[in-house]
Amino acid sequence: MFFVRRMTRFLLVRILQGLVTLLAVSVVVFVLSRLSGDPLTLIMDPMSTKADLARELARLGLDRSYPEQYAIFLANALHGDFGQSIFFKRGAFEVFLEKLPATLELGGTAMAVSLLVAIPIGVLSAVHQGGWFDRIARLVALTGQSAPVFWIGLVLILLFSVTLGWLPTAGRGSWRNLVLPAITLGWYGNAFLMRITRSAMLDVLGTDYVKLARLEGLPERRVIWKHAFKNAATSIVTTLGLMSISLVTGAVVTETVFAWPGVGRLTVDAIFQRDFPVVQAAVILIAVMVVAVNLAVDVVYAWIDPRVRFQ
Amino acid sequence: MKPFAGMPLGSALILFAALAGALLAPLLAPYDPDQVDVLHRFTPPFWLEGGSMEHLLGSDDLGRDILSRLLYGGRISMLVAVVCVTSDAVLGTLIGMLAGYLGGWVDAALMRLADVMLALPYLLIALVVVSVLGASLVNVVVIIVALRWAGLARIVRGETLGIKQRDYVALARVGGVGRAAILLRHVLPNVMNSVIVVSTLGVGTVILFESALSFLGVGVPPPTATWGGMVADGRGSIGSAWWVSLFPGLAITAVCLACNLLGDWLREVFDPKSMRA
Amino acid sequence: MRRFLLASAFAALAAPAMAQSLTFAINNLGAETWWPQDISANKYITSNIGDPLVRLASPYALEPALVKEWTSAPDGLSFTFTLRDDVLFHDGSKLTAEDVLFSYAPANVEKFVGFTGIKGGNITALEAHGNTVVMRLGKPVPGIRDNYFVRASIWPKAYVEKVGIEGFNKHPVGAGPFRFVEHVKGQYVKLAAWEKYYGDVPKLKEVTFRIVPEPATRLAMLRTGEADITYNEVGASTGELKKYGFRGQAYGQPFQAALIFNSLLTLDRQPGRFDDVRVRKALIMAVDRKVIADAVYFGAAVPAALPVVATSMPYYDPKYKPMATDVAGAKKLLAEAGHPDGLSFDFMAGTNNKDLAVLLVSFWQRAGIKANLNLVDPVTLSRAWWQRTVPGDQVMLVGGLANGMASAVYLNSKSGVAMYAGAKIDTVYNEGAAVVDPALQEAWLRDKLLPVMEAEYPYAPVLEYQEGVLGFGPKVKSWTRFDLHSFGLQWLEPK
């Protein structure tokens, strides 16, 4: 009972903090998007006069004061209404949601690639610390975060699509279309995850707990995966929130290179077109997702590791 | 214990070479990096057919010498990286220490601010800001600094919280030592290890971040050469005149890898336990 | 699906050598909605599905499309269109005058994105007499033909009213050479040849427009055969096409890259160094534009001669040649204008014109002209230009149409995007705008406007090119005739 009450309290505090964060994000985004100049220069044609411009500004509500615009924006946003996209002439939220599945598909696959590749490498390179496997595996994993993402993407296209002809170049469709962008993006996340896994494992491997397990004569594989890794896993879980935001950043570039119709590319286009409603919707909704992931991570973490519970 | 045991020598050498190249660029570079020569564009490197000793690593789409741009570009790229990482180190350490040591509403406010920074898709925010302020060297640096301090501040705050509990800090406090002095003398030396590790790892991130901005067309503006900008500009001819993007791409990869390996090694040497989050 | 396979297998037997289906990798398709029609990016779909009354085809000539004939009154206040009687929309219904009245109805005219000249109730009457439609205007609109008639497709009234805007966006129906097949948002739009097209029935059976924002990726797709046609910006990628043995073909309306002078954009201007026409001309004389055009644009661009009217326009007077490169002459002109020690100014250009800007700066340097280059994203540049937000006598590198009367609007200081403001040029513009009879208009452009442009040189055109360059893969046999507004895919010959 006591536990449940503290858990509830903990959750409430975390949710409140998350909401404050999101409110601040909305202010930042609003201010930035309004500073970036009105979008009319893209819409209007050379024949239009100053009066035409003023009429359009009024129609889009851009002639009101900034605080007024923000109040309207926030009130609407709470109802899931981020305004009409100036470019698409449809709801910005709707436009964002349309593109979200593609990004989730790419990001999810990339995350899976990272987990499948980086965790074994991280574990094994901790076990063989300083050995040749450690050196080579780390070098390969770190390369993903050492070369520009767009460059890796284009080199992969040249190699696997143009030269070898194994995989399609761009676009979304079958699983074959997903391979190259997922590798590009996943490789980028690899380094991060591998490093966390490795250092967490190094810490755990040095503890008495593991030494004891070894002394008990348990098989080494069992010691590593069953005892050590299980303990290291908690620190890996805590980084998933951070990783999700770095995947968003990688996705912006990856989606452009591979013509992947996701929210990263959508937002970049919207920024260049000064399509405020879409930029606001995208950045705020991405922040919502990040805050949600962090919240989930906190809860899971508090659940599985009593030592840090409710700090 | 030997202080340099296990140090990745290759990485140190790469960094040393890159720094030397950048510092000595005016002496080493055969050409002015911005000098265009459209009649000699896309000259291949000297060992290929059509290449010549005049442009050792070839020339780009405007006939500028790749080697010279590589040397001068390294200057800008590494300057950006060093300035950003150092500023972030100062900012992150200061904010982290203050939040951790003072606690209370200061802590709450600063950490909420950090939450905001960590929840923002920073590449997109940078894009918005650059389209507002215009792309310039200073703007790019300011944006990177403003968006990156939060991670370090969090780590430093966590460590400060631990250090605060230690006996000698309590003793100093009782002995009437001022806050500033305690932070400077007792807390700062103890968080320095983490700061150094995070900063070393940050160098690569900043160089890559700048290259992503260049790819999206808002990096350090041309004609100023940066490695990221060179790769981004050369990508159009990546299949035919591959040397335009390959050499700066390799330079980025080598320097980032070196910083990553060096950072990992430093982490093992210092072994700061709180670094994982 | 099976039936489709059978059908295409059968078709393949009938014409074994003909490519049935091509993929067109394009940079973007705008908002990917087809209503309201947009002049910039969704036109590649809407103008293939829909046909206008009158078409602008290469080499720059107006041709009847949905009309048998059309006339305009000498005062430019009324137009009469006589419709063809053999036009079928893709839903099988027949084109009638009602459809034209519907498409040009005020509510739809107001929604047309991009051209305001015809909006705000300027269409005072729209009448149908049998298969003849008469449109009357309140005041004449220079450029209405090139900017509106050739761009606005005619849509089937009954169909649009039945399915609504939303239904139309899901499945647009028009009378153009291609009918809509499939659209996957953010990825591609598939069109098929309209077998009952009244004009040249497309030889291509099917075309898929695939959205690929990154130029390097589009080129890779051409190399793998995933794309048969690529859209390319005029510039470096043209050279890449040639390196891999692909053909490149310029298409679209004539454009000019030009220097405009910030201090000359408003009537209430402060005195500036570029008031002197000699300084404006010196900036062009100092540059070897032939070298830039050949080396960086691979012949897809040529030196420009005069503002507004490109040398490729049919009524251009060839006696006005582009100024030759003359560094000494440029220095001399500058000295005469009071700048014997050269000139130093701030130079703003868009990132899309990066290479050209860098080359201009380097050529100027050789003539003792120092330009401090400031590269900004294209929207920032147009904002600085349209709203005159930058201070001082900066120079800006901009791009714009150079297709005669339609782009003469840049000379009007009252329009949103003037490239020059001055009482004298305004007088010239107003005289020209009053000439609305097409034949007289062309004579006026050639005989009246060009001499003034040469003498006044209100802004400095640098290079001339067309809208873009198309890269062709091996499945394209030839494609030389274009609709200058969209593409005119019906004239593409597949292999």
Short mmCIF file of N, CA and C in Angstrom, two decimals, chain B residues 17-154:
data_model
loop_
_atom_site.label_atom_id
_atom_site.label_comp_id
_atom_site.label_asym_id
_atom_site.label_seq_id
_atom_site.Cartn_x
_atom_site.Cartn_y
_atom_site.Cartn_z
N ALA B 17 48.16 15.01 -35.87
CA ALA B 17 48.36 15.36 -37.28
C ALA B 17 47.31 16.37 -37.73
N ALA B 18 46.05 16.13 -37.33
CA ALA B 18 44.98 17.02 -37.75
C ALA B 18 45.19 18.42 -37.18
N LEU B 19 45.57 18.48 -35.92
CA LEU B 19 45.79 19.79 -35.29
C LEU B 19 46.97 20.50 -35.94
N ALA B 20 48.05 19.73 -36.20
CA ALA B 20 49.22 20.32 -36.82
C ALA B 20 48.85 20.86 -38.20
N GLY B 21 48.11 20.06 -38.97
CA GLY B 21 47.70 20.48 -40.31
C GLY B 21 46.89 21.75 -40.25
N ALA B 22 46.00 21.84 -39.27
CA ALA B 22 45.14 23.01 -39.15
C ALA B 22 45.95 24.24 -38.77
N LEU B 23 46.84 24.06 -37.79
CA LEU B 23 47.62 25.20 -37.32
C LEU B 23 48.58 25.71 -38.39
N LEU B 24 49.17 24.75 -39.13
CA LEU B 24 50.18 25.13 -40.11
C LEU B 24 49.61 25.31 -41.51
N ALA B 25 48.28 25.34 -41.62
CA ALA B 25 47.65 25.40 -42.94
C ALA B 25 48.26 26.46 -43.86
N PRO B 26 48.49 27.68 -43.36
CA PRO B 26 49.04 28.70 -44.28
C PRO B 26 50.40 28.31 -44.83
N LEU B 27 51.16 27.51 -44.05
CA LEU B 27 52.49 27.10 -44.52
C LEU B 27 52.40 25.90 -45.45
N LEU B 28 51.47 24.99 -45.14
CA LEU B 28 51.42 23.73 -45.87
C LEU B 28 50.59 23.81 -47.14
N ALA B 29 49.54 24.63 -47.12
CA ALA B 29 48.60 24.62 -48.24
C ALA B 29 49.25 25.19 -49.49
N PRO B 30 49.16 24.45 -50.60
CA PRO B 30 49.77 24.94 -51.83
C PRO B 30 48.99 26.11 -52.47
N TYR B 31 47.70 26.23 -52.16
CA TYR B 31 46.89 27.29 -52.79
C TYR B 31 46.09 28.03 -51.74
N ASP B 32 45.54 29.18 -52.16
CA ASP B 32 44.50 29.82 -51.39
C ASP B 32 43.28 28.90 -51.48
N PRO B 33 42.69 28.53 -50.34
CA PRO B 33 41.62 27.52 -50.38
C PRO B 33 40.38 27.99 -51.13
N ASP B 34 40.20 29.29 -51.28
CA ASP B 34 38.99 29.79 -51.93
C ASP B 34 39.22 30.17 -53.39
N GLN B 35 40.46 29.94 -53.85
CA GLN B 35 40.78 30.38 -55.21
C GLN B 35 40.13 29.45 -56.23
N VAL B 36 39.21 30.00 -57.01
CA VAL B 36 38.53 29.16 -57.99
C VAL B 36 39.27 29.19 -59.32
N ASP B 37 39.12 28.14 -60.07
CA ASP B 37 39.81 27.99 -61.35
C ASP B 37 38.94 27.07 -62.19
N VAL B 38 37.89 27.64 -62.79
CA VAL B 38 36.88 26.79 -63.40
C VAL B 38 37.40 25.98 -64.58
N LEU B 39 38.54 26.38 -65.13
CA LEU B 39 39.06 25.61 -66.25
C LEU B 39 39.72 24.32 -65.78
N HIS B 40 40.07 24.25 -64.50
CA HIS B 40 40.69 23.03 -63.97
C HIS B 40 39.82 22.42 -62.88
N ARG B 41 38.53 22.30 -63.19
CA ARG B 41 37.64 21.72 -62.18
C ARG B 41 37.65 20.20 -62.28
N PHE B 42 37.35 19.57 -61.16
CA PHE B 42 37.30 18.11 -61.08
C PHE B 42 38.58 17.45 -61.56
N THR B 43 39.75 18.07 -61.28
CA THR B 43 41.00 17.39 -61.57
C THR B 43 41.14 16.22 -60.60
N PRO B 44 41.45 15.03 -61.10
CA PRO B 44 41.60 13.89 -60.17
C PRO B 44 42.88 14.00 -59.36
N PRO B 45 43.00 13.21 -58.29
CA PRO B 45 44.24 13.19 -57.52
C PRO B 45 45.42 12.75 -58.39
N PHE B 46 46.64 13.03 -57.94
CA PHE B 46 47.80 12.89 -58.83
C PHE B 46 48.03 11.47 -59.33
N TRP B 47 47.59 10.45 -58.56
CA TRP B 47 47.92 9.10 -58.98
C TRP B 47 46.93 8.55 -60.02
N LEU B 48 45.90 9.30 -60.29
CA LEU B 48 44.93 8.85 -61.29
C LEU B 48 45.24 9.46 -62.65
N GLU B 49 44.69 8.85 -63.69
CA GLU B 49 44.86 9.40 -65.03
C GLU B 49 44.22 10.78 -65.07
N GLY B 50 44.96 11.74 -65.63
CA GLY B 50 44.43 13.09 -65.72
C GLY B 50 44.81 13.93 -64.52
N GLY B 51 45.33 13.30 -63.48
CA GLY B 51 45.74 14.04 -62.30
C GLY B 51 47.13 14.64 -62.50
N SER B 52 47.47 15.59 -61.63
CA SER B 52 48.80 16.16 -61.75
C SER B 52 49.31 16.53 -60.37
N MET B 53 50.61 16.81 -60.30
CA MET B 53 51.19 17.17 -59.01
C MET B 53 50.71 18.55 -58.58
N GLU B 54 50.09 19.29 -59.50
CA GLU B 54 49.63 20.63 -59.13
C GLU B 54 48.50 20.56 -58.10
N HIS B 55 47.63 19.57 -58.27
CA HIS B 55 46.57 19.37 -57.28
C HIS B 55 46.71 17.94 -56.75
N LEU B 56 47.46 17.79 -55.66
CA LEU B 56 47.80 16.45 -55.17
C LEU B 56 46.55 15.60 -54.91
N LEU B 57 45.57 16.20 -54.27
CA LEU B 57 44.35 15.45 -53.97
C LEU B 57 43.21 15.84 -54.92
N GLY B 58 43.56 16.49 -56.03
CA GLY B 58 42.55 16.86 -57.00
C GLY B 58 41.92 18.20 -56.71
N SER B 59 40.91 18.56 -57.53
CA SER B 59 40.22 19.82 -57.33
C SER B 59 38.71 19.59 -57.35
N ASP B 60 37.95 20.55 -56.85
CA ASP B 60 36.50 20.36 -56.72
C ASP B 60 35.72 20.97 -57.89
N ASP B 61 34.43 21.13 -57.71
CA ASP B 61 33.59 21.56 -58.84
C ASP B 61 33.89 22.97 -59.31
N LEU B 62 34.56 23.78 -58.49
CA LEU B 62 34.93 25.11 -58.94
C LEU B 62 36.44 25.21 -59.18
N GLY B 63 37.11 24.06 -59.19
CA GLY B 63 38.53 24.05 -59.46
C GLY B 63 39.39 24.45 -58.27
N ARG B 64 38.81 24.42 -57.07
CA ARG B 64 39.60 24.75 -55.89
C ARG B 64 40.38 23.52 -55.45
N ASP B 65 41.57 23.78 -54.89
CA ASP B 65 42.48 22.69 -54.53
C ASP B 65 41.96 21.96 -53.28
N ILE B 66 41.75 20.65 -53.40
CA ILE B 66 41.17 19.89 -52.30
C ILE B 66 42.10 19.89 -51.09
N LEU B 67 43.40 19.69 -51.35
CA LEU B 67 44.33 19.61 -50.22
C LEU B 67 44.31 20.91 -49.42
N SER B 68 44.35 22.04 -50.12
CA SER B 68 44.35 23.32 -49.41
C SER B 68 43.05 23.50 -48.63
N ARG B 69 41.95 23.11 -49.25
CA ARG B 69 40.66 23.26 -48.56
C ARG B 69 40.58 22.32 -47.37
N LEU B 70 41.19 21.14 -47.53
CA LEU B 70 41.19 20.18 -46.44
C LEU B 70 41.93 20.75 -45.22
N LEU B 71 43.08 21.39 -45.49
CA LEU B 71 43.88 21.95 -44.40
C LEU B 71 43.15 23.13 -43.75
N TYR B 72 42.67 24.04 -44.60
CA TYR B 72 41.96 25.20 -44.04
C TYR B 72 40.62 24.80 -43.46
N GLY B 73 39.96 23.84 -44.12
CA GLY B 73 38.67 23.38 -43.62
C GLY B 73 38.81 22.75 -42.24
N GLY B 74 39.92 22.02 -42.05
CA GLY B 74 40.18 21.41 -40.74
C GLY B 74 40.28 22.48 -39.67
N ARG B 75 40.87 23.60 -40.04
CA ARG B 75 40.97 24.72 -39.10
C ARG B 75 39.59 25.12 -38.60
N ILE B 76 38.70 25.37 -39.55
CA ILE B 76 37.36 25.83 -39.17
C ILE B 76 36.62 24.72 -38.42
N SER B 77 36.64 23.51 -38.98
CA SER B 77 35.90 22.42 -38.35
C SER B 77 36.37 22.19 -36.93
N MET B 78 37.68 22.18 -36.74
CA MET B 78 38.18 21.90 -35.39
C MET B 78 38.03 23.10 -34.48
N LEU B 79 38.13 24.29 -35.07
CA LEU B 79 37.89 25.49 -34.27
C LEU B 79 36.46 25.47 -33.75
N VAL B 80 35.52 25.19 -34.66
CA VAL B 80 34.12 25.11 -34.26
C VAL B 80 33.97 24.08 -33.15
N ALA B 81 34.56 22.90 -33.37
CA ALA B 81 34.42 21.82 -32.40
C ALA B 81 35.00 22.23 -31.05
N VAL B 82 36.23 22.78 -31.08
CA VAL B 82 36.89 23.10 -29.81
C VAL B 82 36.15 24.22 -29.08
N VAL B 83 35.77 25.25 -29.82
CA VAL B 83 35.07 26.37 -29.18
C VAL B 83 33.74 25.88 -28.59
N CYS B 84 33.00 25.10 -29.37
CA CYS B 84 31.71 24.61 -28.89
C CYS B 84 31.88 23.73 -27.66
N VAL B 85 32.79 22.79 -27.76
CA VAL B 85 32.96 21.83 -26.67
C VAL B 85 33.44 22.54 -25.41
N THR B 86 34.37 23.50 -25.56
CA THR B 86 34.87 24.22 -24.39
C THR B 86 33.76 25.06 -23.77
N SER B 87 33.03 25.77 -24.62
CA SER B 87 31.96 26.61 -24.07
C SER B 87 30.93 25.75 -23.37
N ASP B 88 30.59 24.62 -23.99
CA ASP B 88 29.62 23.73 -23.37
C ASP B 88 30.15 23.18 -22.06
N ALA B 89 31.45 22.91 -22.01
CA ALA B 89 32.04 22.39 -20.79
C ALA B 89 31.89 23.42 -19.67
N VAL B 90 32.22 24.67 -20.00
CA VAL B 90 32.13 25.73 -18.99
C VAL B 90 30.67 25.90 -18.55
N LEU B 91 29.79 26.02 -19.54
CA LEU B 91 28.38 26.26 -19.26
C LEU B 91 27.77 25.09 -18.50
N GLY B 92 28.02 23.89 -18.99
CA GLY B 92 27.44 22.69 -18.39
C GLY B 92 27.95 22.47 -16.98
N THR B 93 29.26 22.69 -16.78
CA THR B 93 29.83 22.50 -15.46
C THR B 93 29.25 23.50 -14.48
N LEU B 94 29.22 24.74 -14.91
CA LEU B 94 28.71 25.80 -14.04
C LEU B 94 27.27 25.51 -13.63
N ILE B 95 26.43 25.26 -14.64
CA ILE B 95 25.02 25.03 -14.35
C ILE B 95 24.84 23.77 -13.51
N GLY B 96 25.57 22.73 -13.85
CA GLY B 96 25.45 21.48 -13.11
C GLY B 96 25.87 21.63 -11.66
N MET B 97 26.98 22.32 -11.46
CA MET B 97 27.47 22.50 -10.08
C MET B 97 26.50 23.35 -9.28
N LEU B 98 26.05 24.43 -9.88
CA LEU B 98 25.11 25.31 -9.16
C LEU B 98 23.84 24.56 -8.79
N ALA B 99 23.30 23.82 -9.78
CA ALA B 99 22.05 23.10 -9.52
C ALA B 99 22.27 22.07 -8.42
N GLY B 100 23.35 21.33 -8.51
CA GLY B 100 23.59 20.26 -7.54
C GLY B 100 23.91 20.81 -6.16
N TYR B 101 24.66 21.88 -6.12
CA TYR B 101 25.11 22.37 -4.82
C TYR B 101 24.04 23.20 -4.13
N LEU B 102 23.40 24.09 -4.89
CA LEU B 102 22.41 24.96 -4.25
C LEU B 102 21.11 24.25 -3.97
N GLY B 103 20.75 23.31 -4.85
CA GLY B 103 19.49 22.58 -4.66
C GLY B 103 18.30 23.51 -4.72
N GLY B 104 17.17 23.05 -4.16
CA GLY B 104 15.99 23.89 -4.05
C GLY B 104 15.45 24.34 -5.40
N TRP B 105 14.94 25.57 -5.43
CA TRP B 105 14.30 26.02 -6.67
C TRP B 105 15.30 26.26 -7.79
N VAL B 106 16.53 26.64 -7.42
CA VAL B 106 17.56 26.83 -8.44
C VAL B 106 17.76 25.52 -9.20
N ASP B 107 17.90 24.46 -8.42
CA ASP B 107 18.08 23.13 -9.01
C ASP B 107 16.89 22.79 -9.90
N ALA B 108 15.70 22.97 -9.33
CA ALA B 108 14.49 22.61 -10.07
C ALA B 108 14.41 23.38 -11.39
N ALA B 109 14.66 24.68 -11.31
CA ALA B 109 14.55 25.51 -12.52
C ALA B 109 15.58 25.10 -13.56
N LEU B 110 16.84 24.95 -13.10
CA LEU B 110 17.89 24.63 -14.06
C LEU B 110 17.67 23.25 -14.69
N MET B 111 17.21 22.31 -13.86
CA MET B 111 17.02 20.98 -14.42
C MET B 111 15.82 20.90 -15.36
N ARG B 112 14.78 21.72 -15.07
CA ARG B 112 13.66 21.75 -16.02
C ARG B 112 14.14 22.32 -17.35
N LEU B 113 15.01 23.35 -17.25
CA LEU B 113 15.57 23.94 -18.46
C LEU B 113 16.36 22.87 -19.24
N ALA B 114 17.12 22.08 -18.48
CA ALA B 114 17.89 21.00 -19.12
C ALA B 114 16.94 20.00 -19.78
N ASP B 115 15.83 19.69 -19.08
CA ASP B 115 14.84 18.78 -19.66
C ASP B 115 14.34 19.29 -21.01
N VAL B 116 14.08 20.60 -21.04
CA VAL B 116 13.58 21.19 -22.29
C VAL B 116 14.60 20.99 -23.40
N MET B 117 15.87 21.31 -23.09
CA MET B 117 16.90 21.18 -24.11
C MET B 117 17.02 19.74 -24.59
N LEU B 118 16.87 18.79 -23.65
CA LEU B 118 17.04 17.39 -24.02
C LEU B 118 15.82 16.83 -24.73
N ALA B 119 14.68 17.53 -24.64
CA ALA B 119 13.48 17.03 -25.31
C ALA B 119 13.33 17.62 -26.70
N LEU B 120 14.15 18.62 -27.01
CA LEU B 120 14.04 19.26 -28.32
C LEU B 120 14.79 18.45 -29.37
N PRO B 121 14.17 18.25 -30.53
CA PRO B 121 14.92 17.65 -31.64
C PRO B 121 15.94 18.67 -32.14
N TYR B 122 17.18 18.55 -31.64
CA TYR B 122 18.09 19.70 -31.74
C TYR B 122 18.48 20.07 -33.17
N LEU B 123 18.54 19.08 -34.07
CA LEU B 123 18.90 19.44 -35.44
C LEU B 123 17.81 20.33 -36.06
N LEU B 124 16.56 19.98 -35.77
CA LEU B 124 15.45 20.77 -36.32
C LEU B 124 15.44 22.18 -35.72
N ILE B 125 15.70 22.26 -34.41
CA ILE B 125 15.75 23.57 -33.78
C ILE B 125 16.88 24.40 -34.37
N ALA B 126 18.02 23.76 -34.55
CA ALA B 126 19.14 24.48 -35.15
C ALA B 126 18.76 25.01 -36.52
N LEU B 127 18.03 24.20 -37.27
CA LEU B 127 17.59 24.60 -38.60
C LEU B 127 16.69 25.84 -38.54
N VAL B 128 15.76 25.82 -37.58
CA VAL B 128 14.86 26.97 -37.42
C VAL B 128 15.68 28.20 -37.07
N VAL B 129 16.58 28.05 -36.11
CA VAL B 129 17.35 29.21 -35.65
C VAL B 129 18.22 29.77 -36.77
N VAL B 130 18.87 28.89 -37.50
CA VAL B 130 19.74 29.38 -38.58
C VAL B 130 18.91 30.07 -39.65
N SER B 131 17.70 29.56 -39.89
CA SER B 131 16.91 30.23 -40.91
C SER B 131 16.42 31.59 -40.40
N VAL B 132 16.40 31.78 -39.08
CA VAL B 132 16.05 33.09 -38.53
C VAL B 132 17.26 34.03 -38.59
N LEU B 133 18.38 33.55 -38.03
CA LEU B 133 19.54 34.43 -37.86
C LEU B 133 20.41 34.49 -39.10
N GLY B 134 20.23 33.52 -40.01
CA GLY B 134 21.14 33.42 -41.14
C GLY B 134 22.31 32.55 -40.74
N ALA B 135 22.84 31.82 -41.71
CA ALA B 135 23.96 30.93 -41.41
C ALA B 135 25.25 31.73 -41.41
N SER B 136 25.95 31.73 -40.29
CA SER B 136 27.30 32.29 -40.26
C SER B 136 28.07 31.47 -39.25
N LEU B 137 29.39 31.60 -39.30
CA LEU B 137 30.24 30.82 -38.41
C LEU B 137 29.81 31.02 -36.96
N VAL B 138 29.63 32.30 -36.58
CA VAL B 138 29.28 32.61 -35.19
C VAL B 138 27.92 32.02 -34.83
N ASN B 139 26.95 32.19 -35.72
CA ASN B 139 25.63 31.67 -35.41
C ASN B 139 25.63 30.17 -35.23
N VAL B 140 26.35 29.49 -36.11
CA VAL B 140 26.41 28.03 -36.01
C VAL B 140 27.00 27.63 -34.65
N VAL B 141 28.08 28.31 -34.25
CA VAL B 141 28.70 27.99 -32.96
C VAL B 141 27.73 28.26 -31.81
N VAL B 142 27.09 29.42 -31.84
CA VAL B 142 26.18 29.79 -30.75
C VAL B 142 25.05 28.76 -30.62
N ILE B 143 24.51 28.34 -31.75
CA ILE B 143 23.41 27.38 -31.69
C ILE B 143 23.87 26.06 -31.11
N ILE B 144 25.01 25.59 -31.59
CA ILE B 144 25.49 24.30 -31.09
C ILE B 144 25.71 24.38 -29.58
N VAL B 145 26.33 25.47 -29.13
CA VAL B 145 26.59 25.61 -27.69
C VAL B 145 25.27 25.63 -26.92
N ALA B 146 24.32 26.42 -27.42
CA ALA B 146 23.06 26.58 -26.71
C ALA B 146 22.29 25.27 -26.61
N LEU B 147 22.47 24.40 -27.59
CA LEU B 147 21.67 23.18 -27.60
C LEU B 147 22.33 22.02 -26.89
N ARG B 148 23.62 22.13 -26.55
CA ARG B 148 24.32 20.93 -26.13
C ARG B 148 24.75 20.87 -24.67
N TRP B 149 24.55 21.94 -23.90
CA TRP B 149 25.12 21.97 -22.56
C TRP B 149 24.38 21.04 -21.59
N ALA B 150 23.12 20.73 -21.89
CA ALA B 150 22.26 20.11 -20.89
C ALA B 150 22.73 18.72 -20.44
N GLY B 151 23.22 17.94 -21.39
CA GLY B 151 23.66 16.59 -21.04
C GLY B 151 24.75 16.61 -19.98
N LEU B 152 25.75 17.46 -20.22
CA LEU B 152 26.85 17.54 -19.26
C LEU B 152 26.38 18.11 -17.92
N ALA B 153 25.51 19.12 -17.99
CA ALA B 153 25.02 19.73 -16.75
C ALA B 153 24.37 18.67 -15.86
N ARG B 154 23.64 17.77 -16.46
CA ARG B 154 23.00 16.71 -15.70
C ARG B 154 24.01 15.82 -14.99
#
